[in-house]
GROMACS .gro file of C-alpha atoms in nm:
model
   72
    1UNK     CA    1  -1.609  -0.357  -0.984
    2UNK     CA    2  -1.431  -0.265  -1.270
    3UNK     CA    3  -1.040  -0.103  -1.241
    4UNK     CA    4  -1.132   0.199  -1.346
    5UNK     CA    5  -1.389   0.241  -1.065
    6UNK     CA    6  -1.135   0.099  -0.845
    7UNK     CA    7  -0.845   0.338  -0.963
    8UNK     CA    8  -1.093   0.661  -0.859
    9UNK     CA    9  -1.187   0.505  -0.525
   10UNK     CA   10  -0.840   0.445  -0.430
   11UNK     CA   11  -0.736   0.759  -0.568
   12UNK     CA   12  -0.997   0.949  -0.396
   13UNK     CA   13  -0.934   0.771  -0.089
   14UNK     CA   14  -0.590   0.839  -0.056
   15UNK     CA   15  -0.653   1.216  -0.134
   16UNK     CA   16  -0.915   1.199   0.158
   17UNK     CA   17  -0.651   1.034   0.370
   18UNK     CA   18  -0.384   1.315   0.264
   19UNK     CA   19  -0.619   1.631   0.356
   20UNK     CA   20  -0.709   1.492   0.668
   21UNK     CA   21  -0.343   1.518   0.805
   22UNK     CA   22  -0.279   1.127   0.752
   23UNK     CA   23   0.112   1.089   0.709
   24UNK     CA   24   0.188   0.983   0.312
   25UNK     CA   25   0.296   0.599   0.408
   26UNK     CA   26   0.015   0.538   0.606
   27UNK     CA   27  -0.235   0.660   0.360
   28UNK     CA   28  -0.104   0.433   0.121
   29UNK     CA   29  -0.037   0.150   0.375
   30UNK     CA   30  -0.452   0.189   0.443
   31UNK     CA   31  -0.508   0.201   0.079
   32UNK     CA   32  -0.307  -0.078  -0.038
   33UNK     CA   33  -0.482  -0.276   0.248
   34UNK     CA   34  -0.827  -0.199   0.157
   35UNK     CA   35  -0.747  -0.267  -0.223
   36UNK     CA   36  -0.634  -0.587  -0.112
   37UNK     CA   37  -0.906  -0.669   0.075
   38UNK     CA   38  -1.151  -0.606  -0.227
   39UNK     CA   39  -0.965  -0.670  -0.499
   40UNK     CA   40  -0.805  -1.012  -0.376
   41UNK     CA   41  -1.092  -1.177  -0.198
   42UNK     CA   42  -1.097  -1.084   0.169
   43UNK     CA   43  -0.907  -1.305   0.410
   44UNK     CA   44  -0.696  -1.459   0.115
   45UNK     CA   45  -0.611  -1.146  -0.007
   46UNK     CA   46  -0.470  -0.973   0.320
   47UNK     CA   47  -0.260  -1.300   0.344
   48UNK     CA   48  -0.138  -1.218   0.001
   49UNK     CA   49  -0.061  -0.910   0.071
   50UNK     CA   50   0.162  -0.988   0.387
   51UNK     CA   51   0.352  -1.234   0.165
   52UNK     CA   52   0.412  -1.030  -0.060
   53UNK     CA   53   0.533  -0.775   0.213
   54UNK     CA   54   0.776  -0.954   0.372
   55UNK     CA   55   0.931  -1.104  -0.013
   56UNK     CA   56   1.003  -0.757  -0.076
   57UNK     CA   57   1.161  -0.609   0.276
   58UNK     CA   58   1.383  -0.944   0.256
   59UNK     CA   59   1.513  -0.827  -0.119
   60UNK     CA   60   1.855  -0.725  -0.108
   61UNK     CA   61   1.837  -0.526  -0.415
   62UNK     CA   62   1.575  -0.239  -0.202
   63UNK     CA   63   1.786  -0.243   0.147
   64UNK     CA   64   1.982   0.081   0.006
   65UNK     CA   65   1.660   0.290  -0.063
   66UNK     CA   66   1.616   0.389   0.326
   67UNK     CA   67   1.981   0.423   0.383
   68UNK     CA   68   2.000   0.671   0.195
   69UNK     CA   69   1.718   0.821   0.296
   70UNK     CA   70   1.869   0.818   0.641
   71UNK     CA   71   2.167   0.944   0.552
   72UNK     CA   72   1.961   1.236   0.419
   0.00000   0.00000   0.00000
């Protein structure tokens, strides 16, 4: 599949996900998870993917983001 296929299908998708009431981070949490599992080989890729996860929730420098979200 070629990116620009994949760009429209994930795009799409996540509109799809939008209009049918899906809260925004869990749209994209099921769309990064399916691009994962195509783009990145399966199994191997939805282990990359949680690696990847848990590198950036343990980065410092992005702990402030939902403070201050919090703190509205």
């Amino acid at each position: 599949m070629s990116w620009e296929a994949g760009a429209w299908l994930m795009l799409g998708g996540s509109t799809a996900l939008l209009f049918l009431g899906l809260p925004v981070a869990f749209s994209f949490l099921v769309i990064n998870l399916l691009g994962a599992w195509l783009f990145l080989g399966g199994e191997a890729g939805l282990v990359q993917f949680a690696r990847n996860s848990v590198g950036s929730v343990a980065s410092f420098s992005l702990t402030p983001i939902p403070l201050f979200i919090l703190m509205g």
